[in-house]
mmCIF file of C-alpha atoms in Angstrom:
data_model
loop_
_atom_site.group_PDB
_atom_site.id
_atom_site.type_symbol
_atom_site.label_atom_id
_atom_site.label_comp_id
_atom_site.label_asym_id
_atom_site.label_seq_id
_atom_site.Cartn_x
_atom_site.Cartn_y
_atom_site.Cartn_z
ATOM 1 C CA UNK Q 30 47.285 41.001 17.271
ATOM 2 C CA UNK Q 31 48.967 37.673 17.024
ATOM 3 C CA UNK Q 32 49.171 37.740 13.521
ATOM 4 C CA UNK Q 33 51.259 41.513 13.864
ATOM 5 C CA UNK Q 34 52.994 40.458 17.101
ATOM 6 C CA UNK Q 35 54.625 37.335 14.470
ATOM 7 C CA UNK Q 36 54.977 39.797 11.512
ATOM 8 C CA UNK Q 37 57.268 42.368 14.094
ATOM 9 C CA UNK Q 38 55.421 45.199 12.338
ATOM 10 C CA UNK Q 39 52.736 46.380 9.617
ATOM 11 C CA UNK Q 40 54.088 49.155 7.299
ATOM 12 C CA UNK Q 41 51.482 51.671 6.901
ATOM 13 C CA UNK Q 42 51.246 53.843 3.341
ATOM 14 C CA UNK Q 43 48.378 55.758 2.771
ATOM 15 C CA UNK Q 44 47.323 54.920 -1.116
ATOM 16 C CA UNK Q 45 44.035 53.648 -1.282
ATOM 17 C CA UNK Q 46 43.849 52.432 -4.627
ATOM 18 C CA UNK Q 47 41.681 49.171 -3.106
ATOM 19 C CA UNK Q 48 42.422 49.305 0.406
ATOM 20 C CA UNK Q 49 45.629 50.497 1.950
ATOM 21 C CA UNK Q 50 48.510 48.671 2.816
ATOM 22 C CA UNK Q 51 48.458 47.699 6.221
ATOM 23 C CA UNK Q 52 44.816 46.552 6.037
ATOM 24 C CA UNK Q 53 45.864 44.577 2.837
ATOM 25 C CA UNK Q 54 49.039 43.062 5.105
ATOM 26 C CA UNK Q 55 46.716 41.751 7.314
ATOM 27 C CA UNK Q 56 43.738 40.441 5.269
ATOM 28 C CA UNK Q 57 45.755 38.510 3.279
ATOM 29 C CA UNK Q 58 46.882 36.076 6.080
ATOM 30 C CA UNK Q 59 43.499 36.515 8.015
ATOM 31 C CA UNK Q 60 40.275 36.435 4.970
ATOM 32 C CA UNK Q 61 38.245 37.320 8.380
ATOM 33 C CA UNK Q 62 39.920 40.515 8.958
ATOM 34 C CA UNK Q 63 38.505 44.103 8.641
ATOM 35 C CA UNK Q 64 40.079 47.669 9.502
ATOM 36 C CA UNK Q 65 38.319 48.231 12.343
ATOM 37 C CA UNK Q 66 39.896 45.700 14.141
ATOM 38 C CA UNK Q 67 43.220 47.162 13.747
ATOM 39 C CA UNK Q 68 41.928 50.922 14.674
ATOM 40 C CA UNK Q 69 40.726 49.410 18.390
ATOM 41 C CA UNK Q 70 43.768 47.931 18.878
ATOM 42 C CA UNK Q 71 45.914 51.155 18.450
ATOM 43 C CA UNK Q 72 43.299 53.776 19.905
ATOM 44 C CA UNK Q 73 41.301 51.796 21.982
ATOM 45 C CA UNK Q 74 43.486 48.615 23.236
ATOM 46 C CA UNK Q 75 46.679 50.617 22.792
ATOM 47 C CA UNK Q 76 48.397 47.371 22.171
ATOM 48 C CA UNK Q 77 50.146 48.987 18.980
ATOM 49 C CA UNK Q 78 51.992 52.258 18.735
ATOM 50 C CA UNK Q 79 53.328 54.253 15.580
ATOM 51 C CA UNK Q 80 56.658 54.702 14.326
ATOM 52 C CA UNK Q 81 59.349 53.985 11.812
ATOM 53 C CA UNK Q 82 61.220 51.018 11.328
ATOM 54 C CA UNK Q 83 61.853 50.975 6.904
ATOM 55 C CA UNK Q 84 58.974 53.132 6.623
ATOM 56 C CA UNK Q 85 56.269 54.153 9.240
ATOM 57 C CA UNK Q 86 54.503 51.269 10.890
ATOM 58 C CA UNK Q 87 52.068 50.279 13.590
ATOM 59 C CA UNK Q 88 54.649 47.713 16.223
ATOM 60 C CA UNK Q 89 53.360 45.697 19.662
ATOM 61 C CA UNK Q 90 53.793 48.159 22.181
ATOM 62 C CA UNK Q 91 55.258 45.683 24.060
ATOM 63 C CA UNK Q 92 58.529 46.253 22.335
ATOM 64 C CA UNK Q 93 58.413 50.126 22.880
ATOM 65 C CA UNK Q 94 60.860 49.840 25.555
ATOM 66 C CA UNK Q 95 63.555 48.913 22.466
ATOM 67 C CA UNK Q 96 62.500 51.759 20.555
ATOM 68 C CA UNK Q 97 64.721 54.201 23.020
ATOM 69 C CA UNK Q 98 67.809 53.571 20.735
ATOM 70 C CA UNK Q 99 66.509 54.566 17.926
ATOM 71 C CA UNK Q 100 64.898 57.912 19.895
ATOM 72 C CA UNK Q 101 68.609 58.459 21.153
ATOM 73 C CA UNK Q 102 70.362 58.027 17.445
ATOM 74 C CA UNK Q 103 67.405 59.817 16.288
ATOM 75 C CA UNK Q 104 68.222 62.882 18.569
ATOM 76 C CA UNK Q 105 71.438 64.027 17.377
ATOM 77 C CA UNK Q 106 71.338 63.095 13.794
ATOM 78 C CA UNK Q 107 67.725 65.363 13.461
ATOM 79 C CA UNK Q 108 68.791 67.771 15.297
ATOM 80 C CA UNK Q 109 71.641 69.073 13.262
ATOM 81 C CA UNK Q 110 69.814 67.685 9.374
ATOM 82 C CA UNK Q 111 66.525 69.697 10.057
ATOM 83 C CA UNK Q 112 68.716 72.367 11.199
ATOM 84 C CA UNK Q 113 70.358 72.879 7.621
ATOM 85 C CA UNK Q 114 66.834 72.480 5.727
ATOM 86 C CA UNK Q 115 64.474 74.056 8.401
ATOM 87 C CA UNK Q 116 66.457 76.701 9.955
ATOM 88 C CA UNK Q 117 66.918 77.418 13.581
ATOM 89 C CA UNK Q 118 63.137 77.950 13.876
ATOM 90 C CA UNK Q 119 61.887 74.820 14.799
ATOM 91 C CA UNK Q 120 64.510 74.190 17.336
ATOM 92 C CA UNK Q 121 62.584 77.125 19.136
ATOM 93 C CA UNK Q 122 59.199 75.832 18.757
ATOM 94 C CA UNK Q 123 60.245 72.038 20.419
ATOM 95 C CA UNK Q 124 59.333 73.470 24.288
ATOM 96 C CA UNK Q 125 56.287 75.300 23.506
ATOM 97 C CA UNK Q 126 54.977 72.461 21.508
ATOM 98 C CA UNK Q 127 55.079 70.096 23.999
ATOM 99 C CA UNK Q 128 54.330 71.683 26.931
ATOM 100 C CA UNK Q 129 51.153 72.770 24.977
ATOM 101 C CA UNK Q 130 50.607 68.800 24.152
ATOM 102 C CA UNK Q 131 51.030 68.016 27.707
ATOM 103 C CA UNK Q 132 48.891 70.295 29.323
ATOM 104 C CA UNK Q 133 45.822 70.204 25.775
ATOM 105 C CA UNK Q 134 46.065 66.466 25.547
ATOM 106 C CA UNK Q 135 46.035 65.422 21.517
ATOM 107 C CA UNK Q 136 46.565 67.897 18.506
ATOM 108 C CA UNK Q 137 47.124 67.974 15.055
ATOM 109 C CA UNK Q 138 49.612 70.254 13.245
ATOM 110 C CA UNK Q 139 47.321 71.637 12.202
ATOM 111 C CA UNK Q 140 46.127 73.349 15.403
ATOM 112 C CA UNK Q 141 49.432 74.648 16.025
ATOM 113 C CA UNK Q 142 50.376 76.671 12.523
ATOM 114 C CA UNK Q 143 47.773 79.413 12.516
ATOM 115 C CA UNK Q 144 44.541 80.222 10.157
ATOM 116 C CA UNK Q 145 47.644 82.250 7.896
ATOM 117 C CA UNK Q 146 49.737 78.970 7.128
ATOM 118 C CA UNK Q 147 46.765 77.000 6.753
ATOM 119 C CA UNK Q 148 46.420 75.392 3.156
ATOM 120 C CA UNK Q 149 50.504 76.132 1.920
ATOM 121 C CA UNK Q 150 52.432 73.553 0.989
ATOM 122 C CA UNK Q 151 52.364 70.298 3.176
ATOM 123 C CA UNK Q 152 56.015 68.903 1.849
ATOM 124 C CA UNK Q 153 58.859 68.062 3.923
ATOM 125 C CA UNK Q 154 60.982 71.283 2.764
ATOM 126 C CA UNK Q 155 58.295 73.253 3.252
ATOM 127 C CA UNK Q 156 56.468 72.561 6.890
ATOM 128 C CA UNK Q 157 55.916 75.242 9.553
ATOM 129 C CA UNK Q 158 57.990 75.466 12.160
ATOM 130 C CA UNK Q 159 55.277 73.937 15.013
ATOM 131 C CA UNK Q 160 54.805 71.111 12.210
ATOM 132 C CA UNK Q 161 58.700 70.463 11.811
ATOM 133 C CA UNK Q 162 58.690 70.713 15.820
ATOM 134 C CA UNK Q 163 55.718 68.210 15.986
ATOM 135 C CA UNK Q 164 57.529 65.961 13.886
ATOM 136 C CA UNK Q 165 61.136 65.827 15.742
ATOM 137 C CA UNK Q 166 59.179 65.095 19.545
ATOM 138 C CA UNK Q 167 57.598 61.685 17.332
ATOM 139 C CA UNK Q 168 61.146 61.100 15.744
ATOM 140 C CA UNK Q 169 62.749 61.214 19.233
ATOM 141 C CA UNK Q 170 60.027 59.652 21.632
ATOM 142 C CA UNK Q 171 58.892 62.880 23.454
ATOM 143 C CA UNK Q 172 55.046 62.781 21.874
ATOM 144 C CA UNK Q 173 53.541 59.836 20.262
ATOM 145 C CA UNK Q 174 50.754 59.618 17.749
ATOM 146 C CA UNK Q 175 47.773 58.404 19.569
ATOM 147 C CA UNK Q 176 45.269 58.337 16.865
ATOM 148 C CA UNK Q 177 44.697 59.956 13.168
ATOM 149 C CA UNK Q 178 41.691 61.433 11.867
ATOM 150 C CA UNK Q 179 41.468 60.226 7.982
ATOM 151 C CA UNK Q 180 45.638 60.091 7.679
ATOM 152 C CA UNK Q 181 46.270 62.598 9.346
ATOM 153 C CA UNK Q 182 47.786 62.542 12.944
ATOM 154 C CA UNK Q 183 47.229 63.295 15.982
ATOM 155 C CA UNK Q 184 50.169 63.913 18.529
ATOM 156 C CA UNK Q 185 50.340 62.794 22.572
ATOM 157 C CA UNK Q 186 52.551 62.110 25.312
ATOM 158 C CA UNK Q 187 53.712 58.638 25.374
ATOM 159 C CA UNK Q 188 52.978 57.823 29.119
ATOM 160 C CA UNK Q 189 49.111 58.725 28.743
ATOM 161 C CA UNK Q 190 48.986 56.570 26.200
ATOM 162 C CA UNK Q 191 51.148 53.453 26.587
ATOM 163 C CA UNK Q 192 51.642 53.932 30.370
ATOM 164 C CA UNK Q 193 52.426 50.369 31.294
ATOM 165 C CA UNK Q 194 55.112 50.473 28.020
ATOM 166 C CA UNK Q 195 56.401 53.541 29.245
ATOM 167 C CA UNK Q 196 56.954 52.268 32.854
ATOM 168 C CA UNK Q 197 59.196 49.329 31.049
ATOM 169 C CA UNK Q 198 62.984 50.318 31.931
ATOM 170 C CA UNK Q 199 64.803 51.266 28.411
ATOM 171 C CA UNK Q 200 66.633 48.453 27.233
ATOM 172 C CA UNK Q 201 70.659 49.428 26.797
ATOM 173 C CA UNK Q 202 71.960 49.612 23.642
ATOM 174 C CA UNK Q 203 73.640 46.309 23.510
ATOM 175 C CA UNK Q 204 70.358 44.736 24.164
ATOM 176 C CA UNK Q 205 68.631 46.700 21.780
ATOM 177 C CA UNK Q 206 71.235 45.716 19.553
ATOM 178 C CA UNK Q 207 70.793 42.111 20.500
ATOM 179 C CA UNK Q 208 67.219 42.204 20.417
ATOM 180 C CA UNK Q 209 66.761 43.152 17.232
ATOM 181 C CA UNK Q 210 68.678 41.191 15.168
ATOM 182 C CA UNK Q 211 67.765 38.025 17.498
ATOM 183 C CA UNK Q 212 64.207 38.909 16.392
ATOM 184 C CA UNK Q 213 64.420 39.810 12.673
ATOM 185 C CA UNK Q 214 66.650 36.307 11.883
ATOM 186 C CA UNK Q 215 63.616 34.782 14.096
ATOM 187 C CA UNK Q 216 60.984 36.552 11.426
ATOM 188 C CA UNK Q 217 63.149 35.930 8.305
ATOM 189 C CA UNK Q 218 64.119 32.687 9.178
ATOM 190 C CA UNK Q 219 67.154 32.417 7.019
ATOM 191 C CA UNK Q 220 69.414 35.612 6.554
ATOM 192 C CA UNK Q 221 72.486 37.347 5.669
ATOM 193 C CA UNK Q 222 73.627 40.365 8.140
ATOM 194 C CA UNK Q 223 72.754 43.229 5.924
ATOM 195 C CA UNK Q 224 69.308 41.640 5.830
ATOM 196 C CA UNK Q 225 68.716 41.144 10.027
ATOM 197 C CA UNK Q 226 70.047 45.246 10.013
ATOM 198 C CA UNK Q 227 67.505 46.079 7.025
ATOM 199 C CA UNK Q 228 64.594 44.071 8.928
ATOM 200 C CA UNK Q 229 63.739 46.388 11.712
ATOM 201 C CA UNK Q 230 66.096 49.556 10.158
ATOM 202 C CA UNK Q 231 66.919 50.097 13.803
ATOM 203 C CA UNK Q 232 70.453 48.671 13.772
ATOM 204 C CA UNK Q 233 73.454 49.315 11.312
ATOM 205 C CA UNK Q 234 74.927 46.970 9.034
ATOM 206 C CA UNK Q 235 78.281 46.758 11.294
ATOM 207 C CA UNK Q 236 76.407 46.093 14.274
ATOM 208 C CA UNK Q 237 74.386 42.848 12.241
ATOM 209 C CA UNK Q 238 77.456 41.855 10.927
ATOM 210 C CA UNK Q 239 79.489 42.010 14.484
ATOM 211 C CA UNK Q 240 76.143 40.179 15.848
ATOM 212 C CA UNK Q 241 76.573 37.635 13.391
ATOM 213 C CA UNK Q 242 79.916 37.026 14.208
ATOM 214 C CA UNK Q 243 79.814 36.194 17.793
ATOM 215 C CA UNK Q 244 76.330 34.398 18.094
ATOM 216 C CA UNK Q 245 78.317 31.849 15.351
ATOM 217 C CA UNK Q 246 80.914 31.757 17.805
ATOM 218 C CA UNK Q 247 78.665 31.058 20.543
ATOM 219 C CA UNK Q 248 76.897 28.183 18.451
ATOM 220 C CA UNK Q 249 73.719 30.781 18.733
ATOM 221 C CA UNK Q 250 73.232 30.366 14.962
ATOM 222 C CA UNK Q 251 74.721 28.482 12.127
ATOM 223 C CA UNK Q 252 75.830 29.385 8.632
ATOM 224 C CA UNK Q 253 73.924 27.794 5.920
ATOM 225 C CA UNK Q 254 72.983 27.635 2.418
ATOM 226 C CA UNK Q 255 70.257 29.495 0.694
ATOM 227 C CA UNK Q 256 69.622 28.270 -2.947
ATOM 228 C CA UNK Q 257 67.974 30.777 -5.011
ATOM 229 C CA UNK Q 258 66.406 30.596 -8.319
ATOM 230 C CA UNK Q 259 69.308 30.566 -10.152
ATOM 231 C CA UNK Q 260 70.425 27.786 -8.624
ATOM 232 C CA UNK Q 261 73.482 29.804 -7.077
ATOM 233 C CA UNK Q 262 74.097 29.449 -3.465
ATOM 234 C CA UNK Q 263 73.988 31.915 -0.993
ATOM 235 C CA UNK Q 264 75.491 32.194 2.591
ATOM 236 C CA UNK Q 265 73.256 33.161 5.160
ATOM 237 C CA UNK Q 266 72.697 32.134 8.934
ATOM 238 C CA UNK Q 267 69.693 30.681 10.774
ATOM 239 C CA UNK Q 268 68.790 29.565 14.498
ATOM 240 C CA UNK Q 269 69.794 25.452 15.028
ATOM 241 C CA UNK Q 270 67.180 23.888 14.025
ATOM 242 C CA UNK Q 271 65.058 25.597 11.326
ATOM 243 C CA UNK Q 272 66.326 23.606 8.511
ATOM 244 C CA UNK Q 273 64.898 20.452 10.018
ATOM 245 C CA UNK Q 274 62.068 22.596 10.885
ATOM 246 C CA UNK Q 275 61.658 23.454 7.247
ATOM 247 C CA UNK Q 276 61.775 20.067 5.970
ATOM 248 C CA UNK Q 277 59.014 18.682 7.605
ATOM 249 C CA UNK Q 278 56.233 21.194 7.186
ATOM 250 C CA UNK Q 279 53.479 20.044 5.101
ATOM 251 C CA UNK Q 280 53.236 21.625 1.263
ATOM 252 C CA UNK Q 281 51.329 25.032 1.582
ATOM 253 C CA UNK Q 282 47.650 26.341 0.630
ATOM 254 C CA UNK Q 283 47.407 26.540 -2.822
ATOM 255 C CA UNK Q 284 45.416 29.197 -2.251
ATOM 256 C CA UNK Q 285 45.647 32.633 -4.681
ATOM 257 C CA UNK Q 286 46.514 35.406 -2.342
ATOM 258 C CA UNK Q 287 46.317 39.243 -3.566
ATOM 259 C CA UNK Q 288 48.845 40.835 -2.101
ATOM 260 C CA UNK Q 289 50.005 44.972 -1.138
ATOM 261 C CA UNK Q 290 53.248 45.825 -2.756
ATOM 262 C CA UNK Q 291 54.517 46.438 0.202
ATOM 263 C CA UNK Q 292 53.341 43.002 2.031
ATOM 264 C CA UNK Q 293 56.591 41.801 4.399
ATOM 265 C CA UNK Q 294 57.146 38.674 1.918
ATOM 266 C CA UNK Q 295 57.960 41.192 -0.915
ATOM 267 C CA UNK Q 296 59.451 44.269 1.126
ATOM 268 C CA UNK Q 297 62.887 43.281 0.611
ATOM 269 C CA UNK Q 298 63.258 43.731 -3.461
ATOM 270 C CA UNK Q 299 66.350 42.499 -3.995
ATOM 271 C CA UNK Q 300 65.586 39.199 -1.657
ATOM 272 C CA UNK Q 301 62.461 38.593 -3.328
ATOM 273 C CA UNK Q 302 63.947 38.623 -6.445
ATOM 274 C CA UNK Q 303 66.926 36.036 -5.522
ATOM 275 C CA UNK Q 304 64.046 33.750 -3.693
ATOM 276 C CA UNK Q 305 61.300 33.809 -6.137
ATOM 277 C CA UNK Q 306 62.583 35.002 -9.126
ATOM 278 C CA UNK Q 307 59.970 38.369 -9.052
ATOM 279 C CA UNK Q 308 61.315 41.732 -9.453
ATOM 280 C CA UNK Q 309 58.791 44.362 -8.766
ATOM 281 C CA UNK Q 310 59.064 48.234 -7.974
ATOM 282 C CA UNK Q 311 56.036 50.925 -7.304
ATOM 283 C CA UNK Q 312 55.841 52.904 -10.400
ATOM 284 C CA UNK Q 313 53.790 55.594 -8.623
ATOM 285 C CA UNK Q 314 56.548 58.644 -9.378
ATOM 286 C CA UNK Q 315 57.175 56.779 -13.010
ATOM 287 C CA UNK Q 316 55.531 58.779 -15.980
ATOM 288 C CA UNK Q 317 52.633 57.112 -17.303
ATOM 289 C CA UNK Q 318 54.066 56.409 -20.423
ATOM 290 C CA UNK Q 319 56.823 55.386 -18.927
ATOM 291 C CA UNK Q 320 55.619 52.659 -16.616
ATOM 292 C CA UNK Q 321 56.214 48.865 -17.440
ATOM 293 C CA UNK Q 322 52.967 47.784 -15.638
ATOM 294 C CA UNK Q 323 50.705 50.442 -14.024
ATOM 295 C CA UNK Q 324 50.418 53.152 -11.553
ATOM 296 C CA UNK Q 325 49.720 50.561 -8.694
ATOM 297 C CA UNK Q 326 50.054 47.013 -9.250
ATOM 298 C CA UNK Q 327 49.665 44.629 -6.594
ATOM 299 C CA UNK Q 328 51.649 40.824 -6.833
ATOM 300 C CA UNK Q 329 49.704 37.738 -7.175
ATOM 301 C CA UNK Q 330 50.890 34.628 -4.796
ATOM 302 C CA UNK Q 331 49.846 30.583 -5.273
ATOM 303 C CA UNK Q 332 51.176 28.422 -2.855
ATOM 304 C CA UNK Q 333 54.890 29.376 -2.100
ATOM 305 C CA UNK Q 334 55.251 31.052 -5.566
ATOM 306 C CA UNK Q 335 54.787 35.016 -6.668
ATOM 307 C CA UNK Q 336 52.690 33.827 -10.073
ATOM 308 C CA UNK Q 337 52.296 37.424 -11.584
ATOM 309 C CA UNK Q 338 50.701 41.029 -11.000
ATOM 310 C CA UNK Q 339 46.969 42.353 -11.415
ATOM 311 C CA UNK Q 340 45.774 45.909 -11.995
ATOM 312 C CA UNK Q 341 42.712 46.645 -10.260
ATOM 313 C CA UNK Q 342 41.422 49.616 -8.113
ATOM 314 C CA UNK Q 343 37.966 49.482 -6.046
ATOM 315 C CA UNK Q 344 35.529 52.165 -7.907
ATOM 316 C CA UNK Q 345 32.934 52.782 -4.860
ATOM 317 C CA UNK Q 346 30.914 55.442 -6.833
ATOM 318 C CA UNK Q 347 30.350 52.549 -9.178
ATOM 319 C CA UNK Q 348 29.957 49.849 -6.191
ATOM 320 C CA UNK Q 349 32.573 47.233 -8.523
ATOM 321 C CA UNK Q 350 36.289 46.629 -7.629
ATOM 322 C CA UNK Q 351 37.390 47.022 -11.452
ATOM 323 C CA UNK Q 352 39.511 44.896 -12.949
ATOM 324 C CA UNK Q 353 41.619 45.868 -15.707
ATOM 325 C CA UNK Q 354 45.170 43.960 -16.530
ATOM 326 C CA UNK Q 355 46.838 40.788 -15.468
ATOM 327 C CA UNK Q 356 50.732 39.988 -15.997
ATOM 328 C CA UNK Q 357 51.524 36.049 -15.276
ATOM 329 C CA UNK Q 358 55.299 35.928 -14.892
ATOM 330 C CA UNK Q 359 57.204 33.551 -17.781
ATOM 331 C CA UNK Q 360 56.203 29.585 -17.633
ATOM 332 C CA UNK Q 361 52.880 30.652 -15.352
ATOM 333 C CA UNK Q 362 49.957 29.815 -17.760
ATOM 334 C CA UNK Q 363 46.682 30.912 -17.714
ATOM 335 C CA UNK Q 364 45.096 27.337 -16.565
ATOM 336 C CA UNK Q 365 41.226 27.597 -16.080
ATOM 337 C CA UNK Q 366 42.126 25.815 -12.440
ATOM 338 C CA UNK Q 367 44.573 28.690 -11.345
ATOM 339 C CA UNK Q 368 42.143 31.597 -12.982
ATOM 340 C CA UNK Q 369 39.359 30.453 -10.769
ATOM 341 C CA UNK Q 370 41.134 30.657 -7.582
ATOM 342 C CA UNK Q 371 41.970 33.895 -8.518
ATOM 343 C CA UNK Q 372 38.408 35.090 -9.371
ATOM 344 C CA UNK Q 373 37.525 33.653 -5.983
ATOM 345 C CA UNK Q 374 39.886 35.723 -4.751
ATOM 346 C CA UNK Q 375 38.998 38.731 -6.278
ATOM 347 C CA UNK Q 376 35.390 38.316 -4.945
ATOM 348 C CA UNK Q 377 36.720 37.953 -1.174
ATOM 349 C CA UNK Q 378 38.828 41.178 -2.500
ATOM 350 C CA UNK Q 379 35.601 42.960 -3.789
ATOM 351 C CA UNK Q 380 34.086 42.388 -0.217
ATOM 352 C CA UNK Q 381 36.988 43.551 2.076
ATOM 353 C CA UNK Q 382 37.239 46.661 -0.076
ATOM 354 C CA UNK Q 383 33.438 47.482 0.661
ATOM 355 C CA UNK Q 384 32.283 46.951 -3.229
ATOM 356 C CA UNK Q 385 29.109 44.506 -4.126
ATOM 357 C CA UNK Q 386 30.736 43.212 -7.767
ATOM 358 C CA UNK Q 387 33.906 42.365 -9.698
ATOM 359 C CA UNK Q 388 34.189 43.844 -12.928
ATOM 360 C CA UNK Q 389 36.817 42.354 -15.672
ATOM 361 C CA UNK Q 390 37.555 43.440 -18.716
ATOM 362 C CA UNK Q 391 37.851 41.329 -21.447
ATOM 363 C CA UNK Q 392 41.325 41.387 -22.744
ATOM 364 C CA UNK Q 393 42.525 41.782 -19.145
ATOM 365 C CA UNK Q 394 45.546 38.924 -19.358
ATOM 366 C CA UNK Q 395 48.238 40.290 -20.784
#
């Protein structure tokens, strides 16, 4: 919980190629970790609710009380999109659906569409009505997801499930507003404003920048220089203090750390690339023989530096997380030193993802 409550939030994604994403988040700053300690502390501890900041993600519930401006934007900006790609349907459903959450207790959509829409099409464009319905009361804050069976989810009132977050009076906007960038600068460290409004996604670019402007005014933060790889300098502001702060922390772990593509170090693309020189994308929707790496490639960290990416996927009809490429980036050499630290790694890797044995083939670096 500490470890999230630092992070802000854990993005969750449902591939499973070795584990999924938010488990991945969290074992690679905690080797002790294991899923089950993060489904007890959303269903059982309720110290973590569900919903979307870049992407969907698990957040302290502690914060939920901030969440009510995005509910409000969300609101009126749904309300009139789904119209134009759902129809006038769902809209009709939104009462019925949650007075039948409120007086069943949890259900999944699919409990609401009927044995005659059961098995059509699950996409976006195409959901039921009661689905679509289910969907804009999570968007807006009227049901919550309280738990999910495999992925998928199931839908509650917020109050019997967070009551003591729901009692929390809703924060204003301008405190939203202030609370959110005060705490994305505080989890970035160093930042420009369009990357404090991309942190959380819950505040617009203006509103960062007009943020910016007056906590420099108020000698809240201070403009400072970000070197990046290139050696070009970049302006961005911090809290007083952190540069110092920077400056006298110790070297770090030299550790090899697997990490999930979508691991809050690497998120932001384009400020990965300026900071450590790595560009990486999913290539997922790319055509195989398209793709520059693989399907699902997850980065390789040593130290402070992203050193390359592996392919690998944890085959648990054949008990062996299977190892198959590895990409160093340019100037990283294969040294016996650093390929043993990563072996290590791929044993604790083999052992979080429930397998007994690493398998590598033998022209796996590229």
């Amino acid at each position: 919980m500490g470890v999230i409550r630092k992070l802000g939030f854990v993005q969750i994604d449902s591939v499973n190629t070795v584990e999924r994403a938010h488990h991945m988040i969290l074992f690679a700053r905690r080797p002790a970790y294991r899923p089950r300690a993060l489904h007890r502390l959303i269903e059982k501890d309720r110290l973590l609710f569900e919903h979307w900041t870049h992407d969907a993600s698990v957040i302290p519930a502690e914060f939920y009380r901030y969440w009510h401006l995005r509910f409000d934007r969300q609101r009126a900006r749904l309300a009139e999109k789904w119209r134009n790609w759902q129809g006038e349907a769902y809209l009709d459903e939104i009462d019925r659906v949650l007075a039948l959450v409120d007086a069943q207790g949890p259900v999944k959509s699919s409990e609401l569409i009927g044995e005659e829409h059961r098995g059509q099409s699950g996409g976006w464009w195409n959901w039921h009505p009661s689905k679509a319905a289910l969907e804009f009361l999570w968007h807006t804050g009227q049901l919550t997801i309280s738990a999910r069976q495999g992925f998928q989810k199931l839908y509650d009132i917020p109050n019997k499930c967070y009551a003591e977050a729901s009692d929390l009076p809703c924060s204003t906007p301008d405190e939203a507003i202030d609370w959110f960038c005060t705490q994305a600068l505080t989890r970035l460290g160093f930042a420009t404003s369009g990357e404090i409004a991309a942190f959380w996604a819950n505040v617009t670019p203006a509103e960062a920048k007009d943020w910016v402007t007056r906590a420099l005014s108020d000698g809240r933060i201070e403009e400072i220089d970000v070197i990046g790889v290139d050696g070009k300098a970049r302006k961005s502001v911090a809290f007083p203090g952190v540069v110092e702060e920077a400056s006298a922390l110790p070297p770090p772990p030299s550790r090899v750390r697997i990490l999930s593509p979508f691991d809050p170090a690497l998120r932001d693309r384009k400020r990965a690339e300026r900071l450590f020189g790595f560009f990486y994308r999913i290539e997922i929707f790319v055509p195989a023989p398209q793709r520059q790496y693989g399907y699902y490639v997850f980065p390789i960290l040593e130290g402070d530096s992203v050193i390359g990416r592996i392919d690998m996927k944890a085959d648990r009809a054949a008990d062996v997380l299977d190892v198959t490429k590895l990409w160093l980036e340019p100037g990283v050499k294969p040294a016996k030193g650093r390929l043993q630290k990563l072996e290590a790694e791929l044993g604790r890797m083999a052992k979080f993802a429930g397998v007994s044995d690493v398998q590598i083939a033998s022209d796996w670096i590229q």
